[in-house]
Amino acid sequence: MSILKLIRWKNLVMIGMVQLLVKYAFLEPLGASVRLDTTGIIILILATMCIAAAGNIINDIYDVETDFVNKPNKLIVGKTITEKAAYNWFLIFNIVGVGLGSYLSHVVNKSAFFSLFVITSALLYMYATYLKQTVFFGNLVIAILVGLSVLIVGFFELIPSMNHLNRDTQLAFFKVIFHYSLFAFAINLIREIVKDIEDFKGDSKASIQTFPVRFGIKKATHFVFILTLILALIIVIYVNEILYKNIIAVLYFLIFIIGPLVYVAIKLLTTKTKKDLHQVSNLLKIIMLFGMLSLLLYKYILI
């Protein structure tokens, strides 16, 4: 159970579920030309999960000092798993993830796609060892990588099947996936800063220059408040311009995405404890889940 907690298995399951949604709730039902069969998408999911798991492990290895202050009850490395064992698991997951990514890249005859897995692995290591200690840039990197975990399905499914006859259609599908990856990016950028506010005490003690440590909790909170409202406004514009004819889709976005985002923005201005911030962080994760589940609407409503 310790290793499952260390790799954040619930987050990994969400990654896999989102990738399955992109393929089986969006691309295949709408008749996109796809490249991966069931075995192929499973390999892609496993590769993504393994690299993400490795990133979680190396992050925990370098976060022992801050976690001892911020969340001592959830401390794993050095408590239930030795640092050496954790590092071995980090290497194993990285090797398996990059190896599967390399194999799949050759299967779809796009060997250059292999670089996506190598770059992701390298950035996760750099984040844990250095980038996390930089103001905002570390948050940006993690948010980009989360968005990439959605977009990578488009790379492996659509691009290898693209030709001069279906190019416009394939690009239209890819554009929708790109929009969802931007949504995942935005939600996770907000969430990463909220988590930094939550971890302010430990990060400050360890002299880690996160956004809240550098500019203060108040300014960081106001910044996240503005980002959240901007995201809500962008989604409102999207719904008004694209989905306005479909009442069920409009209601879905209002109830499960826009409304909760506005609530998060308001909640941020009234948070006083770590528990409140943790609730906001969890709510953002739920909003992302419902955002991705909206892919199901394309088959039943938007066509």
Short mmCIF file of C-alpha atoms in Angstrom, two decimals:
data_model
loop_
_atom_site.label_atom_id
_atom_site.label_comp_id
_atom_site.label_asym_id
_atom_site.label_seq_id
_atom_site.Cartn_x
_atom_site.Cartn_y
_atom_site.Cartn_z
CA MET A 1 0.00 0.00 0.00
CA SER A 2 2.92 2.36 0.67
CA ILE A 3 4.11 2.21 -2.93
CA LEU A 4 0.57 2.91 -4.16
CA LYS A 5 0.43 6.00 -1.98
CA LEU A 6 3.90 7.02 -3.11
CA ILE A 7 2.99 6.96 -6.80
CA ARG A 8 -0.36 8.72 -6.14
CA TRP A 9 -2.38 5.90 -7.69
CA LYS A 10 -5.64 7.85 -7.71
CA ASN A 11 -4.07 10.58 -9.85
CA LEU A 12 -2.66 7.93 -12.18
CA VAL A 13 -6.07 6.33 -12.57
CA MET A 14 -7.49 9.74 -13.54
CA ILE A 15 -4.80 10.14 -16.21
CA GLY A 16 -5.67 6.75 -17.66
CA MET A 17 -9.39 7.44 -17.53
CA VAL A 18 -8.99 10.76 -19.36
CA GLN A 19 -6.96 9.12 -22.12
CA LEU A 20 -9.60 6.42 -22.48
CA LEU A 21 -12.30 9.09 -22.70
CA VAL A 22 -10.45 10.89 -25.49
CA LYS A 23 -10.29 7.67 -27.51
CA TYR A 24 -13.54 5.87 -26.71
CA ALA A 25 -15.90 8.76 -25.86
CA PHE A 26 -14.69 11.20 -28.51
CA LEU A 27 -12.49 9.97 -31.35
CA GLU A 28 -13.93 6.55 -32.16
CA PRO A 29 -17.66 7.34 -31.72
CA LEU A 30 -17.30 10.34 -34.04
CA GLY A 31 -15.49 8.35 -36.71
CA ALA A 32 -12.00 9.80 -36.49
CA SER A 33 -9.23 7.88 -38.25
CA VAL A 34 -7.27 6.46 -35.33
CA ARG A 35 -4.01 4.54 -35.25
CA LEU A 36 -4.01 2.68 -31.92
CA ASP A 37 -5.93 -0.50 -31.21
CA THR A 38 -6.89 -1.55 -27.68
CA THR A 39 -3.41 -2.89 -26.97
CA GLY A 40 -1.87 0.32 -28.27
CA ILE A 41 -3.94 2.65 -26.05
CA ILE A 42 -3.20 0.44 -23.03
CA ILE A 43 0.53 0.75 -23.76
CA LEU A 44 0.19 4.53 -24.08
CA ILE A 45 -1.68 4.71 -20.78
CA LEU A 46 0.88 2.52 -19.02
CA ALA A 47 3.77 4.58 -20.42
CA THR A 48 2.16 7.83 -19.27
CA MET A 49 1.29 6.39 -15.86
CA CYS A 50 4.80 5.03 -15.30
CA ILE A 51 6.49 8.33 -16.09
CA ALA A 52 3.98 10.21 -13.93
CA ALA A 53 4.56 7.71 -11.11
CA ALA A 54 8.32 8.22 -11.39
CA GLY A 55 7.77 11.97 -11.21
CA ASN A 56 5.69 11.61 -8.05
CA ILE A 57 8.37 9.45 -6.44
CA ILE A 58 11.32 11.75 -7.17
CA ASN A 59 9.23 14.69 -6.01
CA ASP A 60 8.59 12.98 -2.67
CA ILE A 61 12.28 12.09 -2.30
CA TYR A 62 13.27 15.74 -2.58
CA ASP A 63 10.28 16.95 -0.52
CA VAL A 64 11.06 15.04 2.68
CA GLU A 65 12.08 18.18 4.57
CA THR A 66 9.03 20.22 3.60
CA ASP A 67 6.61 17.30 3.91
CA PHE A 68 7.85 16.73 7.46
CA VAL A 69 6.40 20.17 8.28
CA ASN A 70 3.47 20.42 5.84
CA LYS A 71 2.02 16.91 6.05
CA PRO A 72 3.87 14.72 8.58
CA ASN A 73 1.02 12.20 8.68
CA LYS A 74 1.38 11.57 4.93
CA LEU A 75 5.15 11.26 4.91
CA ILE A 76 6.21 8.08 3.09
CA VAL A 77 9.87 8.35 2.03
CA GLY A 78 12.06 7.73 5.05
CA LYS A 79 9.11 6.49 7.07
CA THR A 80 7.46 3.48 5.40
CA ILE A 81 9.76 3.31 2.36
CA THR A 82 13.50 3.97 2.51
CA GLU A 83 14.97 6.65 0.28
CA LYS A 84 17.07 4.02 -1.51
CA ALA A 85 14.02 1.85 -2.24
CA ALA A 86 12.07 4.91 -3.43
CA TYR A 87 14.90 5.84 -5.79
CA ASN A 88 14.98 2.29 -7.17
CA TRP A 89 11.26 2.48 -7.85
CA PHE A 90 11.82 5.84 -9.55
CA LEU A 91 14.35 4.25 -11.91
CA ILE A 92 12.12 1.24 -12.60
CA PHE A 93 9.05 3.31 -13.47
CA ASN A 94 11.12 5.66 -15.63
CA ILE A 95 12.77 2.85 -17.57
CA VAL A 96 9.47 1.06 -18.14
CA GLY A 97 7.65 4.26 -19.12
CA VAL A 98 10.28 5.47 -21.56
CA GLY A 99 10.71 1.95 -22.93
CA LEU A 100 6.99 1.56 -23.61
CA GLY A 101 6.94 5.02 -25.17
CA SER A 102 9.83 4.11 -27.45
CA TYR A 103 8.11 0.88 -28.54
CA LEU A 104 4.81 2.63 -29.25
CA SER A 105 6.52 5.40 -31.22
CA HIS A 106 7.99 2.79 -33.56
CA VAL A 107 4.64 0.98 -33.81
CA VAL A 108 2.99 4.12 -35.23
CA ASN A 109 6.06 4.87 -37.39
CA LYS A 110 6.68 8.17 -35.62
CA SER A 111 9.99 7.60 -33.87
CA ALA A 112 10.26 11.31 -33.05
CA PHE A 113 7.32 10.91 -30.64
CA PHE A 114 9.73 9.02 -28.37
CA SER A 115 11.15 12.41 -27.40
CA LEU A 116 7.85 13.32 -25.71
CA PHE A 117 8.44 10.66 -23.05
CA VAL A 118 12.12 11.52 -22.59
CA ILE A 119 11.41 15.26 -22.26
CA THR A 120 8.54 14.62 -19.84
CA SER A 121 10.71 12.38 -17.68
CA ALA A 122 13.55 14.91 -17.70
CA LEU A 123 11.26 17.82 -16.83
CA LEU A 124 9.71 15.93 -13.91
CA TYR A 125 13.19 15.25 -12.56
CA MET A 126 14.21 18.88 -13.07
CA TYR A 127 11.02 20.01 -11.37
CA ALA A 128 11.71 17.96 -8.25
CA THR A 129 15.38 18.89 -8.03
CA TYR A 130 15.33 22.53 -9.11
CA LEU A 131 12.29 23.99 -10.88
CA LYS A 132 10.00 23.57 -7.87
CA GLN A 133 12.18 26.08 -6.05
CA THR A 134 11.63 28.75 -8.70
CA VAL A 135 8.82 31.27 -8.58
CA PHE A 136 5.88 30.17 -10.74
CA PHE A 137 7.99 28.41 -13.40
CA GLY A 138 7.73 25.07 -11.59
CA ASN A 139 3.94 25.41 -11.43
CA LEU A 140 3.90 26.19 -15.14
CA VAL A 141 5.95 23.11 -16.04
CA ILE A 142 3.69 20.73 -14.10
CA ALA A 143 0.56 22.27 -15.62
CA ILE A 144 2.03 21.91 -19.14
CA LEU A 145 2.86 18.25 -18.51
CA VAL A 146 -0.66 17.54 -17.27
CA GLY A 147 -2.05 19.14 -20.41
CA LEU A 148 0.37 17.06 -22.48
CA SER A 149 -1.00 13.85 -20.92
CA VAL A 150 -4.29 14.70 -22.68
CA LEU A 151 -2.81 15.99 -25.92
CA ILE A 152 -0.50 12.99 -26.36
CA VAL A 153 -3.51 10.84 -27.30
CA GLY A 154 -4.06 13.13 -30.27
CA PHE A 155 -0.43 12.77 -31.29
CA PHE A 156 -0.53 8.98 -31.32
CA GLU A 157 -4.08 8.51 -32.61
CA LEU A 158 -4.59 11.26 -35.20
CA ILE A 159 -1.27 12.33 -36.68
CA PRO A 160 -0.11 8.85 -37.82
CA SER A 161 -3.49 8.36 -39.56
CA MET A 162 -3.46 11.75 -41.28
CA ASN A 163 -3.34 12.04 -45.07
CA HIS A 164 -4.24 14.62 -47.71
CA LEU A 165 -7.83 13.35 -47.81
CA ASN A 166 -8.67 13.52 -44.11
CA ARG A 167 -6.26 16.24 -43.02
CA ASP A 168 -8.91 18.88 -42.25
CA THR A 169 -11.08 16.43 -40.32
CA GLN A 170 -8.14 15.08 -38.32
CA LEU A 171 -6.99 18.60 -37.45
CA ALA A 172 -10.53 19.47 -36.31
CA PHE A 173 -10.46 16.51 -33.91
CA PHE A 174 -6.97 17.48 -32.77
CA LYS A 175 -8.15 21.05 -32.12
CA VAL A 176 -10.85 19.82 -29.73
CA ILE A 177 -8.33 17.66 -27.86
CA PHE A 178 -6.00 20.67 -27.70
CA HIS A 179 -8.78 22.72 -26.10
CA TYR A 180 -9.26 20.03 -23.46
CA SER A 181 -5.51 19.94 -22.83
CA LEU A 182 -5.60 23.72 -22.30
CA PHE A 183 -8.42 23.23 -19.79
CA ALA A 184 -6.37 20.61 -17.95
CA PHE A 185 -3.37 22.97 -18.04
CA ALA A 186 -5.34 25.88 -16.60
CA ILE A 187 -7.03 23.88 -13.85
CA ASN A 188 -3.74 22.35 -12.75
CA LEU A 189 -1.87 25.66 -12.84
CA ILE A 190 -4.46 27.06 -10.44
CA ARG A 191 -4.32 23.93 -8.30
CA GLU A 192 -0.52 23.93 -8.11
CA ILE A 193 -0.49 27.47 -6.72
CA VAL A 194 -3.27 26.60 -4.25
CA LYS A 195 -1.14 23.65 -3.06
CA ASP A 196 1.83 26.01 -2.68
CA ILE A 197 -0.29 28.31 -0.51
CA GLU A 198 -1.29 25.25 1.53
CA ASP A 199 2.39 24.26 1.91
CA PHE A 200 3.57 27.79 2.69
CA LYS A 201 4.89 26.99 6.16
CA GLY A 202 7.14 24.09 5.15
CA ASP A 203 8.31 25.75 1.92
CA SER A 204 9.14 28.94 3.78
CA LYS A 205 11.11 27.05 6.41
CA ALA A 206 13.08 25.24 3.69
CA SER A 207 13.64 28.55 1.81
CA ILE A 208 11.85 27.25 -1.30
CA GLN A 209 10.86 30.27 -3.36
CA THR A 210 7.35 29.33 -4.43
CA PHE A 211 4.91 32.04 -5.53
CA PRO A 212 3.33 32.42 -2.05
CA VAL A 213 6.74 32.46 -0.32
CA ARG A 214 8.09 35.09 -2.73
CA PHE A 215 5.07 37.38 -2.89
CA GLY A 216 3.07 36.45 0.20
CA ILE A 217 -0.07 34.42 0.77
CA LYS A 218 -2.42 37.36 0.18
CA LYS A 219 -1.03 38.25 -3.25
CA ALA A 220 -0.85 34.58 -4.25
CA THR A 221 -4.48 34.09 -3.24
CA HIS A 222 -5.60 37.13 -5.23
CA PHE A 223 -3.60 35.91 -8.23
CA VAL A 224 -5.28 32.50 -8.13
CA PHE A 225 -8.66 34.20 -7.66
CA ILE A 226 -8.11 36.19 -10.88
CA LEU A 227 -6.88 33.11 -12.80
CA THR A 228 -9.97 31.16 -11.71
CA LEU A 229 -12.36 33.89 -12.81
CA ILE A 230 -10.55 34.25 -16.15
CA LEU A 231 -10.88 30.51 -16.76
CA ALA A 232 -14.58 30.62 -15.85
CA LEU A 233 -15.08 33.55 -18.23
CA ILE A 234 -13.29 31.77 -21.09
CA ILE A 235 -15.51 28.72 -20.61
CA VAL A 236 -18.61 30.93 -20.55
CA ILE A 237 -17.54 32.43 -23.89
CA TYR A 238 -16.89 28.93 -25.28
CA VAL A 239 -20.31 27.70 -24.18
CA ASN A 240 -22.01 30.81 -25.58
CA GLU A 241 -20.30 30.54 -28.97
CA ILE A 242 -20.13 26.76 -29.48
CA LEU A 243 -22.71 25.00 -27.32
CA TYR A 244 -25.55 27.51 -27.03
CA LYS A 245 -27.91 25.41 -29.19
CA ASN A 246 -27.61 22.38 -26.91
CA ILE A 247 -29.41 23.08 -23.66
CA ILE A 248 -28.17 19.89 -21.97
CA ALA A 249 -24.55 20.78 -22.77
CA VAL A 250 -25.06 24.34 -21.54
CA LEU A 251 -26.61 23.12 -18.28
CA TYR A 252 -23.82 20.57 -17.82
CA PHE A 253 -21.10 23.21 -18.14
CA LEU A 254 -22.98 25.67 -15.91
CA ILE A 255 -23.64 23.16 -13.13
CA PHE A 256 -20.49 21.07 -13.14
CA ILE A 257 -17.76 23.43 -14.37
CA ILE A 258 -18.58 27.15 -14.45
CA GLY A 259 -20.58 27.21 -11.21
CA PRO A 260 -17.95 25.28 -9.23
CA LEU A 261 -15.17 27.52 -10.63
CA VAL A 262 -17.00 30.62 -9.42
CA TYR A 263 -17.47 28.92 -6.05
CA VAL A 264 -13.74 28.16 -5.92
CA ALA A 265 -12.94 31.81 -6.64
CA ILE A 266 -15.20 32.97 -3.82
CA LYS A 267 -13.91 30.25 -1.48
CA LEU A 268 -10.32 31.36 -2.08
CA LEU A 269 -11.08 34.79 -0.65
CA THR A 270 -12.51 33.29 2.53
CA THR A 271 -10.03 30.47 3.20
CA LYS A 272 -8.36 30.69 6.58
CA THR A 273 -6.98 27.22 7.24
CA LYS A 274 -4.99 24.49 5.47
CA LYS A 275 -8.13 22.38 5.57
CA ASP A 276 -10.00 25.01 3.53
CA LEU A 277 -7.18 25.13 0.98
CA HIS A 278 -7.10 21.35 0.77
CA GLN A 279 -10.83 21.33 0.05
CA VAL A 280 -10.32 23.88 -2.73
CA SER A 281 -7.53 21.72 -4.19
CA ASN A 282 -9.76 18.64 -4.17
CA LEU A 283 -12.64 20.59 -5.70
CA LEU A 284 -10.40 21.70 -8.57
CA LYS A 285 -9.52 18.07 -9.19
CA ILE A 286 -13.25 17.21 -9.32
CA ILE A 287 -13.90 20.11 -11.72
CA MET A 288 -11.21 18.77 -14.02
CA LEU A 289 -12.82 15.33 -13.89
CA PHE A 290 -16.23 16.71 -14.85
CA GLY A 291 -14.59 18.80 -17.56
CA MET A 292 -13.09 15.69 -19.12
CA LEU A 293 -16.34 13.74 -18.74
CA SER A 294 -17.96 16.36 -20.95
CA LEU A 295 -16.28 14.54 -23.86
CA LEU A 296 -19.21 12.14 -23.58
CA LEU A 297 -21.49 14.95 -24.76
CA TYR A 298 -19.99 15.00 -28.24
CA LYS A 299 -21.53 11.69 -29.23
CA TYR A 300 -24.99 12.17 -27.72
CA ILE A 301 -25.59 15.90 -28.00
CA LEU A 302 -23.14 17.82 -30.12
CA ILE A 303 -23.56 15.96 -33.39
#
